[in-house]
Short mmCIF file of C-alpha atoms and ligand atoms in Angstrom, two decimals:
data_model
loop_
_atom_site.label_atom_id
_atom_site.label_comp_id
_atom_site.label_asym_id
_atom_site.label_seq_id
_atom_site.Cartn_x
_atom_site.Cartn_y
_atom_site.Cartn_z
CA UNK A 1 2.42 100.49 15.57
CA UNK A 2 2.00 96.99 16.34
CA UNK A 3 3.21 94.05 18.28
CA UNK A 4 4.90 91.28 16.61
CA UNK A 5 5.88 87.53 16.95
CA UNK A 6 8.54 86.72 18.84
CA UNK A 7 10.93 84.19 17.60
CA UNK A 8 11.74 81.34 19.59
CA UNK A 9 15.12 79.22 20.34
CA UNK A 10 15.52 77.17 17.72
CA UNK A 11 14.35 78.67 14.70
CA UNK A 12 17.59 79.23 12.41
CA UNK A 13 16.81 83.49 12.13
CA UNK A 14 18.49 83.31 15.45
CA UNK A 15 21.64 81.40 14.28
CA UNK A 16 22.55 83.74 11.41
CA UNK A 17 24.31 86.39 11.59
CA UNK A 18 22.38 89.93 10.71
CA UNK A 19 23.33 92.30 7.53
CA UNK A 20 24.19 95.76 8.56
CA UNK A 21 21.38 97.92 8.01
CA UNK A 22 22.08 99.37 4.29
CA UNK A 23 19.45 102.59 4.04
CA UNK A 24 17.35 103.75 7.07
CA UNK A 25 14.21 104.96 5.69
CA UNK A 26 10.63 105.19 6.87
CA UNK A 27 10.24 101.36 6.69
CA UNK A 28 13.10 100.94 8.99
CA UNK A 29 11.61 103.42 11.32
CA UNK A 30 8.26 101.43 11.66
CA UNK A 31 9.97 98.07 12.50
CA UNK A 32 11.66 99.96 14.98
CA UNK A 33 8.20 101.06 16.46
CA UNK A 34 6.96 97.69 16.37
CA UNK A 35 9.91 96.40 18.08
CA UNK A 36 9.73 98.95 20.69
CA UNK A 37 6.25 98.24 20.85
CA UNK A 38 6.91 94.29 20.70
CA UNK A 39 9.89 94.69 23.83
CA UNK A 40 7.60 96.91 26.25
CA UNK A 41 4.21 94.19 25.31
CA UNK A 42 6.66 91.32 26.46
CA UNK A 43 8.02 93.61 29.58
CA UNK A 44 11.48 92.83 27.96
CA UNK A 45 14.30 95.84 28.30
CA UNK A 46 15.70 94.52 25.04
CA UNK A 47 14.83 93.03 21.72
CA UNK A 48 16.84 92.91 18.45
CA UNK A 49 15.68 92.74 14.40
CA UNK A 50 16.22 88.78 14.31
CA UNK A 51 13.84 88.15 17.27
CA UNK A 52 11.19 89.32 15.18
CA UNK A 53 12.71 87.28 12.35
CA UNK A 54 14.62 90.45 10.70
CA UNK A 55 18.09 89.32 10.22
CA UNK A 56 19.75 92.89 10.14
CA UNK A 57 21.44 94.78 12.52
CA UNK A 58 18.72 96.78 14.45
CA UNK A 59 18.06 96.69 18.39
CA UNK A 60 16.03 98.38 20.80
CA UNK A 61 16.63 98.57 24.55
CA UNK A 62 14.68 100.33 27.65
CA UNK A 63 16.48 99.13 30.89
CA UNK A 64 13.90 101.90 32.63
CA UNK A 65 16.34 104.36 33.60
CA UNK A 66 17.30 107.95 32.22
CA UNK A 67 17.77 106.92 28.70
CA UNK A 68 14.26 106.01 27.97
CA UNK A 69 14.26 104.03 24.75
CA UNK A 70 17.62 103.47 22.66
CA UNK A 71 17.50 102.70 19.30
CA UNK A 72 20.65 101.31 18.02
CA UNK A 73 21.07 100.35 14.03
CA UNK A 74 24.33 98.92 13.16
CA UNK A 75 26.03 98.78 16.38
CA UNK A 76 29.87 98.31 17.35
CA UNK A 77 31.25 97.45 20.65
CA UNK A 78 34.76 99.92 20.00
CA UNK A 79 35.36 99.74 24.07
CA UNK A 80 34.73 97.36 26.78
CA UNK A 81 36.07 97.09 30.48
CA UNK A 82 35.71 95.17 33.78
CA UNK A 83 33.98 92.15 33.99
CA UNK A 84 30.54 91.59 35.83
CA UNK A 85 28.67 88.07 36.38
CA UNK A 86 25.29 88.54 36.75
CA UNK A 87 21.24 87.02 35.61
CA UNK A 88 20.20 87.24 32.07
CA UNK A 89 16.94 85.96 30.78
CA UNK A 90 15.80 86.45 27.07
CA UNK A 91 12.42 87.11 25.14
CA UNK A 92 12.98 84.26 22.26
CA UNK A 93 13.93 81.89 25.33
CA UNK A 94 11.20 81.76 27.60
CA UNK A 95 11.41 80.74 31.58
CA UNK A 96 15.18 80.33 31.10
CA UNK A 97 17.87 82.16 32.92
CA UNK A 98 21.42 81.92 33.35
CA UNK A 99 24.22 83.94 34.96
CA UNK A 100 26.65 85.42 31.68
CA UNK A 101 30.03 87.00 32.53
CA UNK A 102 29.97 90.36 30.62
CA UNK A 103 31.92 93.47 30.91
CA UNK A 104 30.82 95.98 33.49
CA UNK A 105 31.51 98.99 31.10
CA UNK A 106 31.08 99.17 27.35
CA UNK A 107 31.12 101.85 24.79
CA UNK A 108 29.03 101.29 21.79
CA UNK A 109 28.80 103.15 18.40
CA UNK A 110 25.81 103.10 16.37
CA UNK A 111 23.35 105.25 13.67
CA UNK A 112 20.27 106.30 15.18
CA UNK A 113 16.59 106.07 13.16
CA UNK A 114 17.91 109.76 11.57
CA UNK A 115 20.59 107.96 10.38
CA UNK A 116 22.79 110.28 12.59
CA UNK A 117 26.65 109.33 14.24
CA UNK A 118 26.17 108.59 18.09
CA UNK A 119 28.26 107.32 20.71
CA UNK A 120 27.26 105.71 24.26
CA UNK A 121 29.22 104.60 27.25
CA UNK A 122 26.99 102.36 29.46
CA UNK A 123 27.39 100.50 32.32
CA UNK A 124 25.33 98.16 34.79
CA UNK A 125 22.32 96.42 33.57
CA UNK A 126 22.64 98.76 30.54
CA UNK A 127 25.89 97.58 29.53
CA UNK A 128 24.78 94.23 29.99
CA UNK A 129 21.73 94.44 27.82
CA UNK A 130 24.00 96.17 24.97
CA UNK A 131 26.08 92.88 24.91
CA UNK A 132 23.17 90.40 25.05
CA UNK A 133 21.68 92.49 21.92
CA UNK A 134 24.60 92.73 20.07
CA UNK A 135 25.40 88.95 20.42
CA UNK A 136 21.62 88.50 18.82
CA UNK A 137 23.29 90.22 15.90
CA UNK A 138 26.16 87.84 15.85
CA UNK A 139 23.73 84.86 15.69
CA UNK A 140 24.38 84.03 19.69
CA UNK A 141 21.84 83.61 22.66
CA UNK A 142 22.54 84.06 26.40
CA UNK A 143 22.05 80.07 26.40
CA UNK A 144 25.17 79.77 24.09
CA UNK A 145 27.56 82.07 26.66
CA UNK A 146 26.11 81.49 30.36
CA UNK A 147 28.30 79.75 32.77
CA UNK A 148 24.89 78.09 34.52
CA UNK A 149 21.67 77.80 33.32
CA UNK A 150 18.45 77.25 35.32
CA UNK A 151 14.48 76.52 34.16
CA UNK A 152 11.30 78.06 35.32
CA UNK A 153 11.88 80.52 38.09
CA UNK A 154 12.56 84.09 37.87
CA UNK A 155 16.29 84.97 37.95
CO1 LIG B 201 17.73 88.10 23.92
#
């Protein structure tokens, strides 16, 4: 296990958009201990393959509730509902925050590290983390989608 780099705004890794995963194998499994590893070093709840400069479709997420650590590879938003404005910040964008409208509810569909079918319905800061992950995937930051954006202090 190990920590890695985190990639910064502004390097083009974050720009692209991330190739499904196409085998998960034991060298999938390690990046996805590193990145756990890499999220909890950084107290982050969230971190996705091209923040560590891996541009395919891998996130983890820890929001500290009940679900402990969710691993999603290859993950589809197939439901979302309500809307909720609220405080994101972001590990590759550093003393930045910004309020992003999101839905409140979302159902996501994904393969877990045993390459197995799974299905989660989230809400709250859980939902809201699932987006902000997801749009890593799609090449988009928090900056790109927040309706206000302020420097420095804490959300
Ligand atoms: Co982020």
């Amino acid at each position: 296990m190990a920590v890695l780099d985190i990639v910064k705004a502004g390097d083009p890794v974050l720009k692209q958009v991330a190739q499904p995963v196409a085998k998960i194998d034991s060298r999938l499994r390690k990046l996805l201990d590193n990145m756990a590893d890499t999220m909890y070093a950084a107290d982050g709840v969230g971190l996705a393959a091209p923040q560590v400069g891996q541009s395919i479709c891998a996130v983890v997420i820890d929001v500290g509730d009940d679900h402990g650590l969710i691993e999603l590879i290859n993950p589809v938003i197939t439901e979302k509902s309500g809307a909720a404005a609220d405080s994101e910040g972001c590990l590759s964008v550093p003393n930045v925050f910004g309020t992003v409208e999101r839905a409140a509810e979302v159902t996501v569909e994904y393969l877990n590290r045993w390459n197995k079918k799974k299905k989660l319905h989230a809400s709250g800061l859980l939902a809201r983390c699932i987006q902000h992950e997801v749009d890593h995937l799609f090449g988009v930051l928090f900056i790109d989608v927040a309706t206000s954006i302020r420097n420095g202090d804490k959300k």
